[in-house]
């Protein structure tokens, strides 16, 4: 709302529009029967980043939200359970698959030796 030089007036107009939208959508009350406000969007945004973000750096999130890591941990992350973001905890688990070149004898097996993949001697199956 760049046409409003008084930022308080601009914020009040924006809040009025937001409230109208919430009422029109019958979305004015939250799940805990609290009134939704334009400030609610801040909480929603931070929670979505915590839940759905990939490798969230709390310091970057806090700076972007103009708050502290302590406030993020106390008021937002405290509402999360360990199971809610299990995907992020397991995100480094990847299955490594290898494709043998066509000229490799299929009766030889791959082994891991000192961090390197090596072909083992032929073995009987």
C-alpha positions as a printed Julia matrix, in Angstrom:
125×3 Matrix{Float64}:
   0.0     0.0     0.0
   2.48    2.62   -1.13
  -0.28    5.21   -1.63
  -0.67    5.55    2.14
   2.15    7.65    3.56
   0.93    6.99    7.09
   2.0     3.38    7.7
  -0.49    2.95   10.58
  -3.32    3.77    8.18
  -1.92    1.33    5.62
  -1.68   -1.43    8.24
  -5.22   -0.74    9.47
  -6.59   -0.93    5.88
  -4.68   -4.16    5.28
  -6.07   -5.63    8.52
  -9.6    -4.66    7.48
  -9.19   -6.42    4.14
  -7.7    -9.48    5.82
 -10.57   -9.62    8.34
 -13.13   -9.32    5.54
 -11.47  -12.2     3.71
 -11.44  -14.38    6.85
 -15.11  -13.65    7.54
 -16.08  -14.33    3.93
 -14.27  -17.68    4.03
 -15.65  -18.48    7.52
 -12.08  -18.81    8.67
 -12.02  -16.14   11.39
 -11.5   -18.61   14.26
  -8.57  -20.99   14.6
  -8.68  -24.62   15.73
  -8.42  -23.49   19.35
 -11.2   -20.92   18.81
  -8.7   -18.05   18.83
  -9.29  -15.09   16.55
  -7.1   -15.12   13.49
  -5.37  -11.85   12.78
  -2.87  -10.63   10.26
  -0.22  -11.34   12.92
  -1.35  -15.0    12.8
   0.3   -15.2     9.39
   3.69  -14.71   11.07
   3.12  -17.76   13.27
   1.84  -19.79   10.32
   4.81  -18.85    8.17
   7.37  -19.76   10.85
   5.62  -23.05   11.62
   5.48  -24.01    7.93
   9.21  -23.34    7.61
   9.9   -25.5    10.67
   7.66  -28.31    9.48
   8.2   -28.28    5.73
  11.52  -26.54    5.21
  14.55  -28.49    4.1
  17.57  -28.21    6.43
  16.2   -25.24    8.34
  18.85  -22.99    9.83
  17.19  -21.45   12.9
  19.5   -18.43   12.88
  18.55  -17.56    9.3
  14.87  -18.13   10.04
  15.08  -15.98   13.17
  16.85  -13.14   11.37
  14.36  -13.27    8.51
  11.46  -13.11   10.99
  13.26  -10.37   12.95
  13.3   -12.38   16.13
  15.8   -14.51   18.02
  16.58  -18.21   17.88
  15.53  -18.37   21.54
  12.06  -17.01   20.67
  11.72  -19.47   17.78
  12.65  -22.34   20.1
  10.44  -21.16   22.95
   7.26  -20.16   21.1
   7.31  -22.1    17.84
   9.57  -25.15   17.99
   8.24  -26.03   21.44
   4.92  -26.89   19.76
   6.56  -29.51   17.58
   6.89  -33.15   18.48
   9.77  -35.31   17.35
   7.53  -37.22   14.98
   6.23  -34.14   13.17
   9.4   -33.59   11.18
  10.71  -37.14   10.95
  11.4   -36.69    7.24
  14.03  -34.05    7.99
  15.72  -36.36   10.47
  15.89  -39.13    7.93
  16.64  -36.93    4.94
  20.29  -37.95    4.73
  19.44  -41.61    4.35
  19.79  -42.43    0.72
  20.04  -45.8    -0.9
  23.07  -46.02   -3.06
  22.69  -48.21   -6.07
  25.38  -49.18   -8.47
  25.07  -50.29  -12.04
  27.69  -52.67  -13.31
  29.21  -52.04  -16.67
  28.1   -54.51  -19.32
  31.56  -56.08  -19.56
  31.71  -57.04  -15.85
  31.27  -60.71  -15.05
  27.94  -61.02  -13.14
  29.45  -63.85  -11.05
  31.77  -61.38   -9.42
  30.42  -59.36   -6.55
  31.13  -55.84   -5.41
  32.77  -55.28   -2.04
  33.66  -52.17   -0.12
  37.36  -51.93    0.76
  38.74  -48.85    2.51
  35.89  -46.73    1.24
  36.31  -47.88   -2.36
  34.19  -50.27   -4.37
  36.11  -53.29   -5.62
  35.24  -56.41   -7.57
  35.72  -59.54   -5.51
  37.0   -62.81   -6.92
  34.54  -65.1    -8.68
  32.47  -67.11   -6.26
  30.13  -70.03   -6.56
  26.42  -69.5    -6.11
